[in-house]
GROMACS .gro file of C-alpha atoms in nm:
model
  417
    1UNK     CA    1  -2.786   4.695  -4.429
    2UNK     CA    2  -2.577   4.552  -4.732
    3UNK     CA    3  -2.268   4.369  -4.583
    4UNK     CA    4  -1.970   4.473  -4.814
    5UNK     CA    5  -1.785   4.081  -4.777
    6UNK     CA    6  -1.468   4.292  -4.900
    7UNK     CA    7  -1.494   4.543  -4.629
    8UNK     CA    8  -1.586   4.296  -4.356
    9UNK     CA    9  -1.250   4.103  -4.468
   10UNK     CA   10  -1.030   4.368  -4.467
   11UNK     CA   11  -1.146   4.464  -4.108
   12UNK     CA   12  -1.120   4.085  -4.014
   13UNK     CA   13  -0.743   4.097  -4.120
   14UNK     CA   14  -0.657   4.441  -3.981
   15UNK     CA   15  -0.826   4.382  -3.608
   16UNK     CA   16  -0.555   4.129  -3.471
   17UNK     CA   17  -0.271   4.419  -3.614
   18UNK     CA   18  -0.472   4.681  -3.487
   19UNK     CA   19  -0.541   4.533  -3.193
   20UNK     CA   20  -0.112   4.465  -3.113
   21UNK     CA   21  -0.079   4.848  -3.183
   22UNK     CA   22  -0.244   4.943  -2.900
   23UNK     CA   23  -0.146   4.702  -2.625
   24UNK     CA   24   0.214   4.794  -2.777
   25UNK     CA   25   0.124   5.190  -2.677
   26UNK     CA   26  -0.143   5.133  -2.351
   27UNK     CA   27  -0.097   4.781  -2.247
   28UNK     CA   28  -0.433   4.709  -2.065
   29UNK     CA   29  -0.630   4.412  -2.312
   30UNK     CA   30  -0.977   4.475  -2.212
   31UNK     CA   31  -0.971   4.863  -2.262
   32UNK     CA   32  -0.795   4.840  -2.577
   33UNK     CA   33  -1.032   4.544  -2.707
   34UNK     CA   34  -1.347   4.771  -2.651
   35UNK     CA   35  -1.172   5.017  -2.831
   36UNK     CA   36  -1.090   4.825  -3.129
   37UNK     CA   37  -1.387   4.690  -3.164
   38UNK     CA   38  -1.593   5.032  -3.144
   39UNK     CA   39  -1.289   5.126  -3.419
   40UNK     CA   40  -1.407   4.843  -3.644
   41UNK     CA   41  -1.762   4.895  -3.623
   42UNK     CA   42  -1.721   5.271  -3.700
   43UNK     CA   43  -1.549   5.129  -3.984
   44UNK     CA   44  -1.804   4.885  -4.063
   45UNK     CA   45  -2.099   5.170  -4.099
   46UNK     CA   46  -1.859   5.425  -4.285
   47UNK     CA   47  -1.611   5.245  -4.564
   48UNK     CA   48  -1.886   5.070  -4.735
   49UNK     CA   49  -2.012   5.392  -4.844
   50UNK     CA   50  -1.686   5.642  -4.838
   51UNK     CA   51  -1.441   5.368  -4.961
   52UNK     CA   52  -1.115   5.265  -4.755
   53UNK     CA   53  -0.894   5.517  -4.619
   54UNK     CA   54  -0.581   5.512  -4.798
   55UNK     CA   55  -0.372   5.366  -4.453
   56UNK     CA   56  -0.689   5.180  -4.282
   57UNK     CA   57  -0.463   5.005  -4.041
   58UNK     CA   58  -0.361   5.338  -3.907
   59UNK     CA   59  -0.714   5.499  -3.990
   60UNK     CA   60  -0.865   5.207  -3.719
   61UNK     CA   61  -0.521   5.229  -3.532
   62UNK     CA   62  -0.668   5.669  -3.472
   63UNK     CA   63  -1.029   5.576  -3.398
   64UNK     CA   64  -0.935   5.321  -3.151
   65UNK     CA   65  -0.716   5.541  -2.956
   66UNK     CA   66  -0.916   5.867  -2.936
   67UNK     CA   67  -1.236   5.578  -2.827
   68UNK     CA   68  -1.004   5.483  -2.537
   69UNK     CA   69  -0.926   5.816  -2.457
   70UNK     CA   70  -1.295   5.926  -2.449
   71UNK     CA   71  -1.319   5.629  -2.218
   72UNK     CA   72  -1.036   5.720  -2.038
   73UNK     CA   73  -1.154   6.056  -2.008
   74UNK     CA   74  -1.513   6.019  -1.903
   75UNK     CA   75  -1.567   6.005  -1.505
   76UNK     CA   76  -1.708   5.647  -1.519
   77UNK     CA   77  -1.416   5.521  -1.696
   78UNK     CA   78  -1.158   5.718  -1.502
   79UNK     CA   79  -1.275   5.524  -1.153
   80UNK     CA   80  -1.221   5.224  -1.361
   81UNK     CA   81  -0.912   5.253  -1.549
   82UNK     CA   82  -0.679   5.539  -1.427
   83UNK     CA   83  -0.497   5.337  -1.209
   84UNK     CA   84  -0.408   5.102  -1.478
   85UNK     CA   85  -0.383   5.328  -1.773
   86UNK     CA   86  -0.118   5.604  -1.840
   87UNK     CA   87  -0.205   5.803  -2.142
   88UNK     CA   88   0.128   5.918  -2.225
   89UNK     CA   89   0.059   6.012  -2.611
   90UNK     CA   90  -0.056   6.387  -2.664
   91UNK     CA   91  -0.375   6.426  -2.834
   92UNK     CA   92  -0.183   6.587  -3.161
   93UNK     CA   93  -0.022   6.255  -3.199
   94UNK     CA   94  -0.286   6.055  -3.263
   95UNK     CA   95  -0.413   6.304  -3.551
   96UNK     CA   96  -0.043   6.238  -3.690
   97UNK     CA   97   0.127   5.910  -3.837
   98UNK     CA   98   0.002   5.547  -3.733
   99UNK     CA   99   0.242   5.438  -3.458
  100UNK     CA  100   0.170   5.112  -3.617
  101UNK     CA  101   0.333   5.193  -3.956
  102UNK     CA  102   0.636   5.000  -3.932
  103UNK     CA  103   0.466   4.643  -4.129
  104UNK     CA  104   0.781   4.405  -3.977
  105UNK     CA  105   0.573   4.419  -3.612
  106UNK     CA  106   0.251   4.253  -3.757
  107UNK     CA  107   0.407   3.946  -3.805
  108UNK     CA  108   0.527   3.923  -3.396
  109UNK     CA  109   0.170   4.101  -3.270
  110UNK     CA  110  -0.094   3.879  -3.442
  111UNK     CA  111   0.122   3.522  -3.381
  112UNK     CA  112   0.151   3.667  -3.015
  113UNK     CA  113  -0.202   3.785  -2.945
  114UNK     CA  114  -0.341   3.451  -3.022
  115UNK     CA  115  -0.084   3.314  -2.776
  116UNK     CA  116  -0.229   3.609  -2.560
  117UNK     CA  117  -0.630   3.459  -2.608
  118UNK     CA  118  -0.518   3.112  -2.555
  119UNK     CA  119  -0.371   3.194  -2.226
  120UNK     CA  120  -0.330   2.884  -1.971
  121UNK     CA  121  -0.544   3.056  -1.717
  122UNK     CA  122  -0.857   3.056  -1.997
  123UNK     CA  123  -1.094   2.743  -2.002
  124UNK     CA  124  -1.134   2.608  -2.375
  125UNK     CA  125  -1.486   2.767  -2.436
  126UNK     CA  126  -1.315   3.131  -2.338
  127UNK     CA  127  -1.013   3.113  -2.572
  128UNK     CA  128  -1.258   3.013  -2.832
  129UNK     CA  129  -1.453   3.319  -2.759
  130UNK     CA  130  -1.170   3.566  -2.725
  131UNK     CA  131  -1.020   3.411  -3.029
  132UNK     CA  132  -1.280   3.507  -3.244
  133UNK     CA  133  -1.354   3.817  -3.107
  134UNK     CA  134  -0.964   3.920  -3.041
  135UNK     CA  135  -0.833   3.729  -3.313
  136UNK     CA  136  -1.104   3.716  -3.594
  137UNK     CA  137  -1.260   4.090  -3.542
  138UNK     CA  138  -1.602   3.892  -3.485
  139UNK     CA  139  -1.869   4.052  -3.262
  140UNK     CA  140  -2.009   3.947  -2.979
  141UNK     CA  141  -2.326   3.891  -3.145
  142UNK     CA  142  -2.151   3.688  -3.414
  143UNK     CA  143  -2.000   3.435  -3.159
  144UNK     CA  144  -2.280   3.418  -2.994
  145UNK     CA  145  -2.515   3.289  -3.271
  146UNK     CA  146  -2.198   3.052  -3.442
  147UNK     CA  147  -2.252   2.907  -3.096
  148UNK     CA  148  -2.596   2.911  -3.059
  149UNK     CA  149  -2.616   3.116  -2.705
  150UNK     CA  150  -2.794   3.420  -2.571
  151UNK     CA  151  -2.534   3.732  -2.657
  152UNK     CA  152  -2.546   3.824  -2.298
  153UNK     CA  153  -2.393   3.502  -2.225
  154UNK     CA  154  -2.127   3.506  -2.453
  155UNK     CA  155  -2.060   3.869  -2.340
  156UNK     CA  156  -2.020   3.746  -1.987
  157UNK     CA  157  -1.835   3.494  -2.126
  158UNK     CA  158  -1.609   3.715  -2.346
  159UNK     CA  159  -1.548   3.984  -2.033
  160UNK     CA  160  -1.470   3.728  -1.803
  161UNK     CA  161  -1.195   3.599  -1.978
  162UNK     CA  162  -1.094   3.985  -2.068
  163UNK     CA  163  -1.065   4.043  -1.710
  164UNK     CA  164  -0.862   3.733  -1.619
  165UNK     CA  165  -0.601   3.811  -1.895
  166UNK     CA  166  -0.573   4.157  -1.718
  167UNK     CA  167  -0.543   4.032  -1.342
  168UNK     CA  168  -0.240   3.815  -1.490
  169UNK     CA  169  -0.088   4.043  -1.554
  170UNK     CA  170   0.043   3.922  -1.925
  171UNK     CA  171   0.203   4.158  -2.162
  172UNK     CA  172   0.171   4.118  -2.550
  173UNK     CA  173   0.495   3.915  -2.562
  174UNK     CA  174   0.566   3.583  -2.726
  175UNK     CA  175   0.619   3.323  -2.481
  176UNK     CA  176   0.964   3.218  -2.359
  177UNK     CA  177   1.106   2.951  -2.570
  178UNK     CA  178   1.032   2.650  -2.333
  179UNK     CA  179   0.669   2.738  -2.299
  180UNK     CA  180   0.630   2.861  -2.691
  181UNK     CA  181   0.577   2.511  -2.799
  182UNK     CA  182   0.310   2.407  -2.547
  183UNK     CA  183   0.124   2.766  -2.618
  184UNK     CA  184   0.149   2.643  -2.957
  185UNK     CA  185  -0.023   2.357  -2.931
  186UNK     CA  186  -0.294   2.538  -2.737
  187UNK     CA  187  -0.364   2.752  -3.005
  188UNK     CA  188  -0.403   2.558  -3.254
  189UNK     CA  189  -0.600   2.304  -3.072
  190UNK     CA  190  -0.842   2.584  -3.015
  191UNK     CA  191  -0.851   2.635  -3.415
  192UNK     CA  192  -0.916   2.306  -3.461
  193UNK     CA  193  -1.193   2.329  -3.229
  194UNK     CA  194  -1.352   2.621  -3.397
  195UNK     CA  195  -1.331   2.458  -3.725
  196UNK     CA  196  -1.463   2.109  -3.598
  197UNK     CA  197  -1.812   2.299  -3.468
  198UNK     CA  198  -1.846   2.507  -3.798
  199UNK     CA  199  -1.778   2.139  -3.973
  200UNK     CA  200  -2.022   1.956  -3.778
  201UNK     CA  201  -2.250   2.141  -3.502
  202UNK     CA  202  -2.264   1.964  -3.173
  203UNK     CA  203  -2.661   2.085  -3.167
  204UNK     CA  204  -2.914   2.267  -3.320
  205UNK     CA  205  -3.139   2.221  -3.664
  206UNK     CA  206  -2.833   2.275  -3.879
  207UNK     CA  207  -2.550   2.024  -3.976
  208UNK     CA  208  -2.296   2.301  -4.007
  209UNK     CA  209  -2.206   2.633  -3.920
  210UNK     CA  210  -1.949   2.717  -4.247
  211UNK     CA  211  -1.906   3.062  -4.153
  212UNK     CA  212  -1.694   2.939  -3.803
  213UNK     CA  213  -1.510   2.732  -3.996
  214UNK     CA  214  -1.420   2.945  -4.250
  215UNK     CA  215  -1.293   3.169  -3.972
  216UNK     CA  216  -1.122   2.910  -3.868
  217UNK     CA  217  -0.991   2.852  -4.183
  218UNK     CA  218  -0.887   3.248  -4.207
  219UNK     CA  219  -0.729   3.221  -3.890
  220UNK     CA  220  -0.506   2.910  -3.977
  221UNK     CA  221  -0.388   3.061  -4.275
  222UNK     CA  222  -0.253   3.317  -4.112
  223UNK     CA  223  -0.075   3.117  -3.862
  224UNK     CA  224   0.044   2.899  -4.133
  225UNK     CA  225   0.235   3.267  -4.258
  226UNK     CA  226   0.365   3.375  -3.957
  227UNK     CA  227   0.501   3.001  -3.894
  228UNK     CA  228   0.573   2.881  -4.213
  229UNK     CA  229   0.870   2.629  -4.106
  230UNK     CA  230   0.590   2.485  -3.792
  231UNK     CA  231   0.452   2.157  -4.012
  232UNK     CA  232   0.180   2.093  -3.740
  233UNK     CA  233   0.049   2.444  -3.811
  234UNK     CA  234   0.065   2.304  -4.200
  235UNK     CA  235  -0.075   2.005  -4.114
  236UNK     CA  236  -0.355   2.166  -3.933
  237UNK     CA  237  -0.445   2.411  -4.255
  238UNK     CA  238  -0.399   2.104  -4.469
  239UNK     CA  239  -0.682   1.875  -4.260
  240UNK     CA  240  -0.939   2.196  -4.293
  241UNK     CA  241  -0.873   2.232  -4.653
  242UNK     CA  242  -0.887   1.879  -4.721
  243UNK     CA  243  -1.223   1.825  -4.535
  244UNK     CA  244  -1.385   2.180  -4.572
  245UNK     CA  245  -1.395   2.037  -4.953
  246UNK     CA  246  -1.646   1.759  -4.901
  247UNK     CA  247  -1.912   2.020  -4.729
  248UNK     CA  248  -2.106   2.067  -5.092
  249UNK     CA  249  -2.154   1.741  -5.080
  250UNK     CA  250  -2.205   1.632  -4.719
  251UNK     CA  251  -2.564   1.814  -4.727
  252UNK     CA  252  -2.866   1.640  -4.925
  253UNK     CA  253  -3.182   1.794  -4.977
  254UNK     CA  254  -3.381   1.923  -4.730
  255UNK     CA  255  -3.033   1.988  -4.468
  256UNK     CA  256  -2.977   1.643  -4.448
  257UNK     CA  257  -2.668   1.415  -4.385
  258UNK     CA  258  -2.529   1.233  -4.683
  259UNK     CA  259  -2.183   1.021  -4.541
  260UNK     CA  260  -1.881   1.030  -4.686
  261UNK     CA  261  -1.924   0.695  -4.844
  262UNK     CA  262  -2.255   0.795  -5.038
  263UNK     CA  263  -2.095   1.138  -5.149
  264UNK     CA  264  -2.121   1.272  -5.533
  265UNK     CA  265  -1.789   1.337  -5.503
  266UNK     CA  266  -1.817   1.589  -5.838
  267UNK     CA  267  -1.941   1.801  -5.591
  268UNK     CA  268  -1.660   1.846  -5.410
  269UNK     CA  269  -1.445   2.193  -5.394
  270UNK     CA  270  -1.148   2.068  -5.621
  271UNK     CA  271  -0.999   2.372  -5.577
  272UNK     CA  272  -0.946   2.282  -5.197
  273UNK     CA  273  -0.810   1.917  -5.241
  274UNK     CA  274  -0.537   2.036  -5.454
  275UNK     CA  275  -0.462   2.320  -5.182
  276UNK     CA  276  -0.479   2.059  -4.943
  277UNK     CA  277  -0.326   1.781  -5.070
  278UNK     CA  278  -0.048   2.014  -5.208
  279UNK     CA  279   0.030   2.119  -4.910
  280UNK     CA  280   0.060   1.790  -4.686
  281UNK     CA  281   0.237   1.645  -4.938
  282UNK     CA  282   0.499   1.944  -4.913
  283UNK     CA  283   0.493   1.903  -4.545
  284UNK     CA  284   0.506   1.550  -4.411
  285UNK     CA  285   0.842   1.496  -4.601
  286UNK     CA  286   1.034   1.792  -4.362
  287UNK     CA  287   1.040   1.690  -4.009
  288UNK     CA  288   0.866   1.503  -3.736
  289UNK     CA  289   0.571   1.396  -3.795
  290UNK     CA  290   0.232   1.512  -3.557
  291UNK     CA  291  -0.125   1.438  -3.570
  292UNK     CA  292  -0.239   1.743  -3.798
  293UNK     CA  293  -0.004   1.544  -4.042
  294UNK     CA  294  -0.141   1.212  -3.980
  295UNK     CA  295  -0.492   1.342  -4.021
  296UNK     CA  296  -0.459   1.562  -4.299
  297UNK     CA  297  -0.283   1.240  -4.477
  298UNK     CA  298  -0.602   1.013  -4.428
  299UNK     CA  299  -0.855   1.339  -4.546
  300UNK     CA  300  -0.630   1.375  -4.833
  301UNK     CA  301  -0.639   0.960  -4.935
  302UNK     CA  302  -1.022   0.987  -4.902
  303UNK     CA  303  -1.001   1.305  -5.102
  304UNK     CA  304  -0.780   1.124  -5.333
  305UNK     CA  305  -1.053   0.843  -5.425
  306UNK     CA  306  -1.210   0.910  -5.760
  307UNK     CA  307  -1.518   0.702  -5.582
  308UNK     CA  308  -1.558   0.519  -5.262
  309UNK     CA  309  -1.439   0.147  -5.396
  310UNK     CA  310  -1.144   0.301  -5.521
  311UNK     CA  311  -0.996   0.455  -5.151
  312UNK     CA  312  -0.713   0.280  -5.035
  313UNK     CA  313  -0.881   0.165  -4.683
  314UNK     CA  314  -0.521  -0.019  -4.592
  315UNK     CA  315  -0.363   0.289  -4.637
  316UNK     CA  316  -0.627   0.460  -4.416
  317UNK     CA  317  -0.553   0.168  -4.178
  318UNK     CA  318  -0.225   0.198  -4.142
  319UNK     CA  319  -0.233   0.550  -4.079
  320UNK     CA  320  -0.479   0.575  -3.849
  321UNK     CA  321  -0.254   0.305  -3.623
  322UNK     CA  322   0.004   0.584  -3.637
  323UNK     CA  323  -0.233   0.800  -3.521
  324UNK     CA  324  -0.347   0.617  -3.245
  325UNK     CA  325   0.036   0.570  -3.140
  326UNK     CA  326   0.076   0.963  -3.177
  327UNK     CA  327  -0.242   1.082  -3.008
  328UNK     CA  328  -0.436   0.816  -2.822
  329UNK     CA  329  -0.810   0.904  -2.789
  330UNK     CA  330  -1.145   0.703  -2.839
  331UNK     CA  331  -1.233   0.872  -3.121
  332UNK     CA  332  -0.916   0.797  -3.303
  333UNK     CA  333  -1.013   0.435  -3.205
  334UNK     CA  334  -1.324   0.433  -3.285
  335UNK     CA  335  -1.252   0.534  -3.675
  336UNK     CA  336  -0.954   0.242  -3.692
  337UNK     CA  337  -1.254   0.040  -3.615
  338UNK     CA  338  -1.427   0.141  -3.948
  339UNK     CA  339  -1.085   0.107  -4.123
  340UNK     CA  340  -1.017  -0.234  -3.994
  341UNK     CA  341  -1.373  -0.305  -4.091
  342UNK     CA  342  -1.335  -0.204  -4.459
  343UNK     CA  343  -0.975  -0.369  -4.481
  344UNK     CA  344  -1.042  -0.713  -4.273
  345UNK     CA  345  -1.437  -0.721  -4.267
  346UNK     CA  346  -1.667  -0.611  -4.001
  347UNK     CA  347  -1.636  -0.878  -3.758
  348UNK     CA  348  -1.282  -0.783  -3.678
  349UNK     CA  349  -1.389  -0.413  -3.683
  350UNK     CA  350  -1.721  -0.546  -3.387
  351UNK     CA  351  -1.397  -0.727  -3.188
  352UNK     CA  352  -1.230  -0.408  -3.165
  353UNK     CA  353  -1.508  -0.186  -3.097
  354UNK     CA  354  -1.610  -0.379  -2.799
  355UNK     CA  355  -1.277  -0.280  -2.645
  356UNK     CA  356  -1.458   0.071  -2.630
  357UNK     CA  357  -1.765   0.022  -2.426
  358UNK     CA  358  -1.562  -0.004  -2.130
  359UNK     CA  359  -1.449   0.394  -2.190
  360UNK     CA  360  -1.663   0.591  -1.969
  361UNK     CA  361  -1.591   0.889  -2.232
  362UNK     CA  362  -1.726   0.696  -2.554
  363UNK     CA  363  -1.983   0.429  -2.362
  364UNK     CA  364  -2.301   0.625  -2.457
  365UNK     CA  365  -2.168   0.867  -2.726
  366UNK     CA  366  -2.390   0.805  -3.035
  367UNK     CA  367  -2.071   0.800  -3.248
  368UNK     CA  368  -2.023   0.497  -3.086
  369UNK     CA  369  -2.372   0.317  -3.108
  370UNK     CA  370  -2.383   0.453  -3.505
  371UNK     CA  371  -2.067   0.246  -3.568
  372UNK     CA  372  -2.201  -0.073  -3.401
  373UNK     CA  373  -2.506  -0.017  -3.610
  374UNK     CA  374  -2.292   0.011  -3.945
  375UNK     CA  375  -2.094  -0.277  -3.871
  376UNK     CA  376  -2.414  -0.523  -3.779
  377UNK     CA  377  -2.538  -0.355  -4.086
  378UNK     CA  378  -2.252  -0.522  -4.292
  379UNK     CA  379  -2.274  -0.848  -4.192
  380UNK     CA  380  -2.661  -0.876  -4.192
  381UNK     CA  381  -2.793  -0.868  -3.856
  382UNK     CA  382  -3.075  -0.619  -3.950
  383UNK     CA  383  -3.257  -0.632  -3.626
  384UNK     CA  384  -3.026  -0.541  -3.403
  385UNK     CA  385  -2.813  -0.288  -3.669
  386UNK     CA  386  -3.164  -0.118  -3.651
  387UNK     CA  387  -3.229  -0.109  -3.311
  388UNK     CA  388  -2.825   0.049  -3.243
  389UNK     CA  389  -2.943   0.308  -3.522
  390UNK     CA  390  -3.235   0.420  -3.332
  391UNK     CA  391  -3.069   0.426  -3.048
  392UNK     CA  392  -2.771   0.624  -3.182
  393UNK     CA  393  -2.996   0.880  -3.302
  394UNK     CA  394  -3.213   0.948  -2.900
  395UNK     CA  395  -2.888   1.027  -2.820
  396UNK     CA  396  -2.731   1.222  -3.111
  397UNK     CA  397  -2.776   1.629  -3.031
  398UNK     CA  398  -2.781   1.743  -3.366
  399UNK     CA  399  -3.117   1.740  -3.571
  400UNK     CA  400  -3.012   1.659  -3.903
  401UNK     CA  401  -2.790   1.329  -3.737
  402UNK     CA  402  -3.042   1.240  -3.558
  403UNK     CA  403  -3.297   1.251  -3.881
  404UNK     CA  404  -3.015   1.072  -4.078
  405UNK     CA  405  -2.995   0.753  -3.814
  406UNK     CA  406  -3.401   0.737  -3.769
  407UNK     CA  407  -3.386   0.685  -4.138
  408UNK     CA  408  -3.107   0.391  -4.115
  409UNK     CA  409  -3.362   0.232  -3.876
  410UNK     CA  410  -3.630   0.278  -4.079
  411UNK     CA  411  -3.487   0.181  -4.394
  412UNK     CA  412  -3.374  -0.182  -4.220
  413UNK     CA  413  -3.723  -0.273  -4.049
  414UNK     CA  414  -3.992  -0.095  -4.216
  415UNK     CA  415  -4.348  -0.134  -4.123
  416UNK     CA  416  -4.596  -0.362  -4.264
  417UNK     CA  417  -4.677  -0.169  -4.653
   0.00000   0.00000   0.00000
């Protein structure tokens, strides 16, 4: 089947408002999330060919209710859902005007349903899920391959965290104001989480996934317009603009790695860095300052380098000292190491990294042995820079990383020729 990409995006847009119009009318999330998403598929085999309805908000917003009625309805779904459903709205209504038609409530139904799928009681991997499906209108088959798991697992997945938002007991509602920023933060960590695997997959043959992260992308944007005024939610959109730029260039021939510092940087999406660096630069001026900022800032200083010689690593430096004080993490470390490196040479850069092998959550990442292989690399120690490399890469759980450190260690003790 032809996928109509202007179709699919509408649908993507509508499901979150769809979604909010009928937890606003029936209130139970896992009835009225089947529903939706039997809505959008019907809408998925039928608009490519007929064309969109001229209200397709309140064309899905029909579909979806008379599919939970049928469920409703049916004896199965009766034992299930009677007790916790009351159909109140006559079948002639839903044949009649969307109840969704009033636009001002999309705005409060899409910013709270992602509060709604990032809900405390969720682990990370099922606000992901429910995100995307929720959220992004994705199926469960979609998730399931962006993630690289059997669909029945990610349906299991998807249902249990369905059924834990309905034993809380939580109503679409925002949060109350002392909890909203915390939620906040949940929410968009979760985006940046999504975007991060699209960016760079944590296994499998392929280096990315750029269909997540455009999704995540998608998704950001829209938070960005329904909280215009939040600058970590800018800051956020910024750092995925900023970086999603480099991925034309980031893949070589063949699928393979090419670092940032060996980049043809004419291949980046121009387009993109001016988005992004527009935007941080609009944002960082207007309040506090968080670590979306901070790390959109340092993309956007990379992205500002016409070549790698001309980046301005003290810059980088300094920032990334910020970030640490902001957000303190090995991995923030760990890239001050390669700043300080570039800015003071790698021996300082070594000094500090070896304050890291004590970390029980870095000790045997490969991140870590990669950089210790870089910086030996620098100052000549060839042997051991190799050995680190190959070492980096039994360890690294994506193929094309893995392929891209072999070939570090091959390049810096090759075999008798």
């Amino acid at each position: 089947m032809t996928v109509d990409h202007g179709v699919e995006d509408l649908l993507r847009e509508l499901a979150p408002q769809v979604l909010g119009a009928l937890l606003r009318r029936y209130g139970t999330f896992d009835a009225c999330e089947d529903a939706v998403q039997e809505a959008l598929l019907a809408a998925a085999l039928q608009w490519p060919a007929e064309g969109p309805p001229d209200n397709p908000r309140g064309w899905l917003v029909t579909v979806a209710s008379r599919k939970l009625v049928d469920q409703v309805r049916s004896e199965q779904a009766r034992r299930r859902r009677e007790d916790r459903i009351a159909l109140a709205t006559p079948q002639s209504e839903l044949l009649s005007r969307a109840a969704d038609a009033d636009p001002a409530t999309d705005r409060d139904d899409s910013l709270a349903l992602l509060f709604l799928c990032c809900h405390p009681a969720l682990s990370t991997p099922s606000r992901i899920a429910l995100t995307l499906r929720a959220v992004g209108g994705l199926t469960t088959a979609q998730v399931a391959a962006a993630f690289l798991v059997p669909e029945a697992t990610m349906a299991q997945r998807i249902s249990r965290a369905k059924q834990t938002i309905r034993t809380s007991g939580t109503a679409l509602r925002m949060p109350e104001a002392a909890e909203r920023g915390r939620r906040l933060d949940e929410v968009l960590h979760v985006l940046y989480l999504i975007f991060n695997e699209g960016y760079t997959t944590t296994d499998g043959a392929d280096l990315t996934a750029p269909a997540l992260s455009a999704e995540a992308i998608r998704l950001t944007r829209l938070l960005h317009r329904l909280l215009p005024d939040d600058t970590e939610t800018a800051g956020l959109l910024a750092l995925m603009l900023l970086t999603d730029a480099r991925r034309p260039a980031r893949i070589g021939a063949g699928g393979d790695l090419v670092p940032l510092a060996e980049q043809d940087r004419g291949r980046w999406d121009r387009r993109l860095v001016t988005e992004g660096i527009e935007l941080i630069s609009r944002t960082l001026p207007r309040g506090r300052t968080g670590p979306y900022q901070v790390q959109a800032a340092i993309a956007a200083v990379h992205d500002e380098a016409e070549h790698v010689d001309a980046t301005d690593w003290p810059q980088i430096l300094a920032l990334y000292e910020l970030l640490e004080h902001l957000a303190p993490n090995p991995v923030v470390t760990l890239n001050r190491v390669v700043a300080l490196a570039m800015v003071y040479g790698p021996a300082a850069g070594l000094d500090l990294l070896a304050t890291l092998r004590s970390d029980k959550r870095m000790a045997r990442h490969h991140r870590l042995l990669a950089t210790t292989a870089h910086l030996m690399e620098m100052l000549g120690r060839h042997d051991a820079a190799a050995d680190a490399y190959r070492e980096a890469a039994r360890r690294a759980t994506s193929a094309p990383e893995r392929r891209h450190l072999a070939a570090r260690a091959a390049r810096l003790s090759p075999g008798p020729g």
